[in-house]
PDB file of C-alpha atoms in Angstrom:
ATOM      1  CA  GLU A   1     -15.599  77.062 148.447  1.00 75.00           C
ATOM      2  CA  LEU A   2     -17.945  79.942 147.583  1.00 75.00           C
ATOM      3  CA  GLN A   3     -16.070  82.216 149.985  1.00 76.00           C
ATOM      4  CA  GLY A   4     -12.798  81.258 148.284  1.00 68.00           C
ATOM      5  CA  LEU A   5     -14.240  82.099 144.859  1.00 68.00           C
ATOM      6  CA  ARG A   6     -15.482  85.462 146.161  1.00 73.00           C
ATOM      7  CA  GLU A   7     -12.011  86.269 147.479  1.00 71.00           C
ATOM      8  CA  GLN A   8     -10.431  85.358 144.122  1.00 67.00           C
ATOM      9  CA  LEU A   9     -12.944  87.582 142.315  1.00 68.00           C
ATOM     10  CA  THR A  10     -12.296  90.470 144.695  1.00 69.00           C
ATOM     11  CA  GLN A  11      -8.543  90.127 144.164  1.00 65.00           C
ATOM     12  CA  ALA A  12      -8.989  90.020 140.378  1.00 66.00           C
ATOM     13  CA  GLU A  13     -11.181  93.140 140.489  1.00 67.00           C
ATOM     14  CA  LYS A  14      -8.603  94.993 142.584  1.00 66.00           C
ATOM     15  CA  LEU A  15      -5.843  94.131 140.123  1.00 64.00           C
ATOM     16  CA  SER A  16      -8.038  95.122 137.175  1.00 64.00           C
ATOM     17  CA  VAL A  17      -8.796  98.576 138.605  1.00 65.00           C
ATOM     18  CA  LEU A  18      -5.178  99.013 139.636  1.00 66.00           C
ATOM     19  CA  GLY A  19      -4.080  98.097 136.119  1.00 64.00           C
ATOM     20  CA  GLN A  20      -6.153 100.850 134.537  1.00 65.00           C
ATOM     21  CA  VAL A  21      -4.536 103.426 136.813  1.00 69.00           C
ATOM     22  CA  LEU A  22      -1.001 102.060 136.522  1.00 69.00           C
ATOM     23  CA  SER A  23      -1.087 101.944 132.736  1.00 68.00           C
ATOM     24  CA  GLY A  24      -1.285 105.737 132.618  1.00 71.00           C
ATOM     25  CA  VAL A  25       1.058 106.264 135.565  1.00 75.00           C
ATOM     26  CA  ALA A  26       3.738 103.984 134.079  1.00 75.00           C
ATOM     27  CA  HIS A  27       3.676 105.947 130.803  1.00 72.00           C
ATOM     28  CA  GLU A  28       4.041 109.283 132.606  1.00 80.00           C
ATOM     29  CA  ILE A  29       6.863 108.034 134.866  1.00 84.00           C
ATOM     30  CA  ASN A  30       8.870 106.343 132.101  1.00 81.00           C
ATOM     31  CA  ASN A  31       9.505 109.598 130.198  1.00 83.00           C
ATOM     32  CA  PRO A  32      11.216 111.540 133.031  1.00 88.00           C
ATOM     33  CA  LEU A  33      12.979 108.349 134.159  1.00 89.00           C
ATOM     34  CA  ALA A  34      14.515 107.973 130.709  1.00 89.00           C
ATOM     35  CA  GLY A  35      15.789 111.555 130.968  1.00 90.00           C
ATOM     36  CA  ILE A  36      17.284 111.000 134.428  1.00 92.00           C
ATOM     37  CA  MET A  37      19.023 107.818 133.283  1.00 92.00           C
ATOM     38  CA  GLY A  38      20.269 109.341 130.032  1.00 92.00           C
ATOM     39  CA  PHE A  39      21.777 112.445 131.615  1.00 93.00           C
ATOM     40  CA  SER A  40      23.262 110.411 134.476  1.00 93.00           C
ATOM     41  CA  GLU A  41      25.016 108.116 132.001  1.00 93.00           C
ATOM     42  CA  LEU A  42      26.378 111.107 130.055  1.00 93.00           C
ATOM     43  CA  LEU A  43      27.658 112.798 133.220  1.00 94.00           C
ATOM     44  CA  LEU A  44      29.372 109.615 134.379  1.00 93.00           C
ATOM     45  CA  LYS A  45      31.449 109.723 131.187  1.00 92.00           C
ATOM     46  CA  ASP A  46      32.427 113.377 131.734  1.00 93.00           C
ATOM     47  CA  ASN A  47      36.130 113.905 132.498  1.00 93.00           C
ATOM     48  CA  PHE A  48      35.397 116.384 135.315  1.00 93.00           C
ATOM     49  CA  VAL A  49      33.166 113.833 137.039  1.00 91.00           C
ATOM     50  CA  LYS A  50      35.749 111.070 136.604  1.00 91.00           C
ATOM     51  CA  GLU A  51      38.287 113.260 138.438  1.00 92.00           C
ATOM     52  CA  HIS A  52      35.965 113.680 141.441  1.00 93.00           C
ATOM     53  CA  PRO A  53      35.191 110.259 142.978  1.00 92.00           C
ATOM     54  CA  LYS A  54      32.494 111.567 145.354  1.00 92.00           C
ATOM     55  CA  ILE A  55      30.511 113.178 142.527  1.00 93.00           C
ATOM     56  CA  HIS A  56      30.970 110.053 140.406  1.00 93.00           C
ATOM     57  CA  GLU A  57      29.724 107.877 143.270  1.00 92.00           C
ATOM     58  CA  ASP A  58      26.645 110.054 143.830  1.00 92.00           C
ATOM     59  CA  LEU A  59      25.760 110.021 140.128  1.00 93.00           C
ATOM     60  CA  ALA A  60      26.203 106.258 139.997  1.00 92.00           C
ATOM     61  CA  SER A  61      23.746 105.989 142.915  1.00 90.00           C
ATOM     62  CA  ILE A  62      21.229 108.171 141.059  1.00 92.00           C
ATOM     63  CA  LEU A  63      21.525 105.972 137.970  1.00 91.00           C
ATOM     64  CA  HIS A  64      21.222 102.766 140.022  1.00 88.00           C
ATOM     65  CA  GLU A  65      18.050 103.944 141.777  1.00 86.00           C
ATOM     66  CA  ALA A  66      16.536 105.186 138.494  1.00 88.00           C
ATOM     67  CA  VAL A  67      17.135 101.763 136.929  1.00 84.00           C
ATOM     68  CA  ARG A  68      15.475 100.170 139.961  1.00 77.00           C
ATOM     69  CA  CYS A  69      12.452 102.461 139.508  1.00 81.00           C
ATOM     70  CA  GLN A  70      12.283 101.521 135.835  1.00 79.00           C
ATOM     71  CA  LYS A  71      12.180  97.802 136.720  1.00 72.00           C
ATOM     72  CA  VAL A  72       9.350  98.394 139.195  1.00 70.00           C
ATOM     73  CA  VAL A  73       7.388 100.399 136.604  1.00 74.00           C
ATOM     74  CA  LYS A  74       7.968  97.687 134.005  1.00 71.00           C
ATOM     75  CA  GLY A  75       6.686  95.092 136.455  1.00 63.00           C
ATOM     76  CA  LEU A  76       3.578  97.150 137.161  1.00 63.00           C
ATOM     77  CA  THR A  77       2.508  97.090 133.519  1.00 62.00           C
ATOM     78  CA  ILE A  78       1.437  93.454 133.881  1.00 58.00           C
ATOM     79  CA  PHE A  79      -1.625  94.706 135.788  1.00 56.00           C
ATOM     80  CA  SER A  80      -2.689  96.808 132.804  1.00 56.00           C
ATOM     81  CA  ARG A  81      -3.118  93.623 130.710  1.00 53.00           C
ATOM     82  CA  THR A  82      -1.688  95.460 127.718  1.00 50.00           C
ATOM     83  CA  HIS A  83       0.892  92.709 127.216  1.00 53.00           C
ATOM     84  CA  LYS A  84      -0.655  89.302 126.644  1.00 61.00           C
ATOM     85  CA  PRO A  85       1.470  86.231 127.435  1.00 65.00           C
ATOM     86  CA  GLU A  86       3.365  84.788 124.445  1.00 81.00           C
ATOM     87  CA  LYS A  87       2.295  81.199 124.929  1.00 89.00           C
ATOM     88  CA  THR A  88       4.014  78.086 123.644  1.00 92.00           C
ATOM     89  CA  ASN A  89       3.734  74.436 124.669  1.00 95.00           C
ATOM     90  CA  VAL A  90       5.705  74.276 127.925  1.00 94.00           C
ATOM     91  CA  SER A  91       6.822  71.417 130.163  1.00 96.00           C
ATOM     92  CA  LEU A  92       6.217  72.736 133.677  1.00 96.00           C
ATOM     93  CA  ASN A  93       8.636  70.187 135.162  1.00 96.00           C
ATOM     94  CA  GLU A  94      11.430  71.355 132.859  1.00 95.00           C
ATOM     95  CA  LEU A  95      10.616  75.002 133.557  1.00 94.00           C
ATOM     96  CA  ILE A  96      10.830  74.399 137.321  1.00 94.00           C
ATOM     97  CA  GLU A  97      14.113  72.482 137.021  1.00 93.00           C
ATOM     98  CA  GLN A  98      15.675  75.241 134.898  1.00 88.00           C
ATOM     99  CA  SER A  99      14.430  77.934 137.294  1.00 87.00           C
ATOM    100  CA  LEU A 100      15.913  76.105 140.290  1.00 89.00           C
ATOM    101  CA  LYS A 101      19.252  75.736 138.516  1.00 85.00           C
ATOM    102  CA  LEU A 102      19.455  79.541 138.416  1.00 80.00           C
ATOM    103  CA  GLU A 103      18.946  79.647 142.188  1.00 84.00           C
ATOM    104  CA  ALA A 104      20.980  76.524 143.072  1.00 85.00           C
ATOM    105  CA  SER A 105      24.099  78.307 144.299  1.00 83.00           C
ATOM    106  CA  MET A 106      22.038  80.731 146.400  1.00 84.00           C
ATOM    107  CA  LEU A 107      20.199  77.837 148.056  1.00 89.00           C
ATOM    108  CA  ARG A 108      23.444  75.954 148.781  1.00 89.00           C
ATOM    109  CA  THR A 109      25.203  78.946 150.349  1.00 89.00           C
ATOM    110  CA  ARG A 110      22.189  79.554 152.590  1.00 91.00           C
ATOM    111  CA  ASN A 111      21.970  75.925 153.782  1.00 92.00           C
ATOM    112  CA  ILE A 112      18.671  75.245 152.022  1.00 93.00           C
ATOM    113  CA  SER A 113      18.122  71.612 151.023  1.00 94.00           C
ATOM    114  CA  LEU A 114      15.977  71.020 147.939  1.00 93.00           C
ATOM    115  CA  LEU A 115      13.475  68.225 147.415  1.00 94.00           C
ATOM    116  CA  LEU A 116      11.805  67.776 144.016  1.00 95.00           C
ATOM    117  CA  GLU A 117       8.649  65.691 143.662  1.00 96.00           C
ATOM    118  CA  LEU A 118       7.801  66.216 139.994  1.00 96.00           C
ATOM    119  CA  ASP A 119       5.159  64.029 138.349  1.00 96.00           C
ATOM    120  CA  PRO A 120       6.942  62.362 135.374  1.00 95.00           C
ATOM    121  CA  GLY A 121       3.624  61.934 133.568  1.00 94.00           C
ATOM    122  CA  LEU A 122       2.761  65.627 133.649  1.00 95.00           C
ATOM    123  CA  PRO A 123       1.432  66.834 130.261  1.00 95.00           C
ATOM    124  CA  GLY A 124       2.617  70.006 128.549  1.00 95.00           C
ATOM    125  CA  THR A 125       0.577  73.207 128.828  1.00 94.00           C
ATOM    126  CA  MET A 126       0.284  76.451 126.874  1.00 93.00           C
ATOM    127  CA  ALA A 127       2.134  79.147 128.786  1.00 93.00           C
ATOM    128  CA  ASP A 128       4.555  82.051 128.572  1.00 89.00           C
ATOM    129  CA  TYR A 129       7.776  80.346 129.698  1.00 88.00           C
ATOM    130  CA  TYR A 130       9.498  83.449 131.053  1.00 82.00           C
ATOM    131  CA  GLN A 131       6.464  84.783 132.901  1.00 85.00           C
ATOM    132  CA  LEU A 132       5.925  81.476 134.702  1.00 90.00           C
ATOM    133  CA  GLN A 133       9.647  81.260 135.410  1.00 87.00           C
ATOM    134  CA  GLN A 134       9.345  84.672 137.075  1.00 84.00           C
ATOM    135  CA  VAL A 135       6.564  83.283 139.283  1.00 91.00           C
ATOM    136  CA  PHE A 136       8.555  80.259 140.469  1.00 92.00           C
ATOM    137  CA  MET A 137      11.767  82.196 141.021  1.00 88.00           C
ATOM    138  CA  ASN A 138       9.845  84.728 143.085  1.00 88.00           C
ATOM    139  CA  LEU A 139       8.276  81.984 145.228  1.00 92.00           C
ATOM    140  CA  VAL A 140      11.656  80.282 145.722  1.00 92.00           C
ATOM    141  CA  ILE A 141      13.413  83.526 146.687  1.00 88.00           C
ATOM    142  CA  ASN A 142      10.619  84.424 149.141  1.00 88.00           C
ATOM    143  CA  ALA A 143      10.842  80.969 150.725  1.00 91.00           C
ATOM    144  CA  GLN A 144      14.630  81.136 150.964  1.00 91.00           C
ATOM    145  CA  GLN A 145      14.561  84.549 152.631  1.00 89.00           C
ATOM    146  CA  ALA A 146      11.921  83.443 155.148  1.00 88.00           C
ATOM    147  CA  MET A 147      13.837  80.301 156.133  1.00 91.00           C
ATOM    148  CA  THR A 148      17.219  82.049 156.306  1.00 91.00           C
ATOM    149  CA  GLU A 149      15.920  84.826 158.559  1.00 89.00           C
ATOM    150  CA  TYR A 150      14.021  82.315 160.708  1.00 88.00           C
ATOM    151  CA  LYS A 151      16.730  79.742 161.464  1.00 90.00           C
ATOM    152  CA  GLY A 152      19.615  80.140 159.003  1.00 91.00           C
ATOM    153  CA  ARG A 153      18.752  76.962 157.098  1.00 92.00           C
ATOM    154  CA  GLY A 154      15.741  75.086 155.780  1.00 93.00           C
ATOM    155  CA  ARG A 155      14.109  72.622 153.402  1.00 95.00           C
ATOM    156  CA  LEU A 156      12.402  73.650 150.180  1.00 95.00           C
ATOM    157  CA  THR A 157      10.028  71.209 148.494  1.00 96.00           C
ATOM    158  CA  VAL A 158       8.658  71.720 144.988  1.00 96.00           C
ATOM    159  CA  ARG A 159       6.109  69.243 143.646  1.00 96.00           C
ATOM    160  CA  THR A 160       3.865  68.903 140.622  1.00 97.00           C
ATOM    161  CA  ARG A 161       0.858  66.673 139.983  1.00 96.00           C
ATOM    162  CA  LEU A 162      -2.117  66.327 137.684  1.00 95.00           C
ATOM    163  CA  ARG A 163      -5.469  66.996 139.363  1.00 92.00           C
ATOM    164  CA  GLY A 164      -8.223  66.095 136.915  1.00 91.00           C
ATOM    165  CA  SER A 165      -7.642  68.317 133.899  1.00 90.00           C
ATOM    166  CA  ARG A 166      -5.527  70.853 135.817  1.00 93.00           C
ATOM    167  CA  ILE A 167      -1.816  70.931 136.555  1.00 96.00           C
ATOM    168  CA  GLN A 168      -0.976  71.731 140.160  1.00 96.00           C
ATOM    169  CA  ALA A 169       2.388  72.965 141.399  1.00 96.00           C
ATOM    170  CA  GLU A 170       3.333  73.496 145.036  1.00 96.00           C
ATOM    171  CA  VAL A 171       6.236  75.352 146.625  1.00 95.00           C
ATOM    172  CA  GLU A 172       6.604  74.472 150.308  1.00 95.00           C
ATOM    173  CA  ASP A 173       9.104  75.664 152.912  1.00 94.00           C
ATOM    174  CA  ASP A 174       9.648  74.953 156.609  1.00 92.00           C
ATOM    175  CA  GLY A 175      10.082  78.565 157.614  1.00 89.00           C
ATOM    176  CA  PRO A 176       8.073  80.453 160.254  1.00 89.00           C
ATOM    177  CA  GLY A 177       4.854  80.526 158.235  1.00 88.00           C
ATOM    178  CA  ILE A 178       2.605  83.528 157.655  1.00 87.00           C
ATOM    179  CA  PRO A 179       0.667  85.161 160.500  1.00 86.00           C
ATOM    180  CA  PRO A 180      -3.138  84.788 160.050  1.00 84.00           C
ATOM    181  CA  GLU A 181      -3.600  88.574 159.891  1.00 83.00           C
ATOM    182  CA  ASN A 182      -1.305  88.730 156.828  1.00 84.00           C
ATOM    183  CA  LEU A 183      -2.746  85.780 154.899  1.00 81.00           C
ATOM    184  CA  ARG A 184      -5.479  87.856 153.256  1.00 79.00           C
ATOM    185  CA  ARG A 185      -3.062  90.642 152.327  1.00 79.00           C
ATOM    186  CA  ILE A 186      -0.020  88.938 150.835  1.00 82.00           C
ATOM    187  CA  PHE A 187      -1.285  89.249 147.245  1.00 81.00           C
ATOM    188  CA  ASP A 188      -2.100  92.949 147.653  1.00 78.00           C
ATOM    189  CA  PRO A 189       0.236  95.240 145.666  1.00 73.00           C
ATOM    190  CA  PHE A 190       2.851  97.000 147.838  1.00 71.00           C
ATOM    191  CA  PHE A 191       2.085  94.900 150.931  1.00 70.00           C
ATOM    192  CA  THR A 192       5.351  93.639 152.406  1.00 73.00           C
ATOM    193  CA  THR A 193       6.644  92.521 155.788  1.00 69.00           C
ATOM    194  CA  LYS A 194      10.264  93.053 154.741  1.00 66.00           C
ATOM    195  CA  ALA A 195      12.416  95.874 156.041  1.00 61.00           C
ATOM    196  CA  PRO A 196      12.434  99.137 154.024  1.00 54.00           C
ATOM    197  CA  GLY A 197      14.593  98.811 150.925  1.00 54.00           C
ATOM    198  CA  LYS A 198      14.470  94.982 150.934  1.00 58.00           C
ATOM    199  CA  GLY A 199      11.190  94.473 149.109  1.00 58.00           C
ATOM    200  CA  THR A 200       8.717  96.357 146.952  1.00 57.00           C
ATOM    201  CA  GLY A 201       5.684  94.297 147.931  1.00 63.00           C
ATOM    202  CA  LEU A 202       5.053  93.533 144.260  1.00 72.00           C
ATOM    203  CA  GLY A 203       6.435  90.003 143.839  1.00 79.00           C
ATOM    204  CA  LEU A 204       3.389  88.026 144.933  1.00 85.00           C
ATOM    205  CA  SER A 205       0.841  90.384 143.384  1.00 81.00           C
ATOM    206  CA  LEU A 206       2.715  90.209 140.062  1.00 81.00           C
ATOM    207  CA  SER A 207       2.809  86.424 140.360  1.00 87.00           C
ATOM    208  CA  TYR A 208      -0.933  86.409 141.066  1.00 86.00           C
ATOM    209  CA  GLY A 209      -1.527  88.506 137.941  1.00 83.00           C
ATOM    210  CA  ILE A 210       0.621  86.237 135.764  1.00 85.00           C
ATOM    211  CA  VAL A 211      -1.076  83.038 136.948  1.00 90.00           C
ATOM    212  CA  SER A 212      -4.547  84.596 136.543  1.00 86.00           C
ATOM    213  CA  GLU A 213      -3.652  85.722 133.006  1.00 84.00           C
ATOM    214  CA  HIS A 214      -2.852  82.072 132.263  1.00 89.00           C
ATOM    215  CA  GLY A 215      -6.297  80.965 133.454  1.00 89.00           C
ATOM    216  CA  GLY A 216      -4.939  79.524 136.679  1.00 92.00           C
ATOM    217  CA  SER A 217      -5.192  80.402 140.359  1.00 90.00           C
ATOM    218  CA  LEU A 218      -2.604  81.084 143.042  1.00 91.00           C
ATOM    219  CA  ARG A 219      -3.388  80.392 146.681  1.00 90.00           C
ATOM    220  CA  VAL A 220      -1.608  80.092 149.994  1.00 91.00           C
ATOM    221  CA  GLU A 221      -1.857  77.720 152.953  1.00 90.00           C
ATOM    222  CA  SER A 222       0.004  78.416 156.176  1.00 90.00           C
ATOM    223  CA  PRO A 223      -1.254  76.555 159.246  1.00 81.00           C
ATOM    224  CA  PRO A 224       0.095  77.778 162.625  1.00 70.00           C
ATOM    225  CA  GLY A 225       3.620  76.502 163.257  1.00 69.00           C
TER     226      GLY A 225
END
């Protein structure tokens, strides 16, 4: 238990230091990004560009990648702790159900069956609805991708329960699991096992930051097999 607490503290310290650096970096990157996006949008409306499909296509690619960079930078700002969660009284069960509705069609088309085990007596909790929704959607998408790549189908289980004075939520999949050598690294920013271009390595570290900001903890269990 002490070792687990030490690991949580180490992770929190890493995110704290990273946040101080990223706060300044994000500010410096946003200004030139805004220029790139602005001029790209103006050029895409230019008649000369419209008459040359290849140039139009290249400019559209520049704009698309700049927007992607902007989203990554925006996500990084959570580590700086400059934006505190806007908390309201939230039903975690309802939040999970709404989040899964957004992913329902994706799960169906990828042959993922869904099992919900939500405690009906779960009390409300003070939380930022959209930040926690981001956490659950990220966990669901990660699970779906792992199962699809592993065997083209799978079973996703999401459960909630009250443990003493704390609310516990679990997202479980029957994919390949996580190799032991990666277990200690999955919450590290920019660590990813996905192919280049398919993941930024920020999803789980952002989720870790969000849950920590809410006074909670995020942990992983992945026994062999």
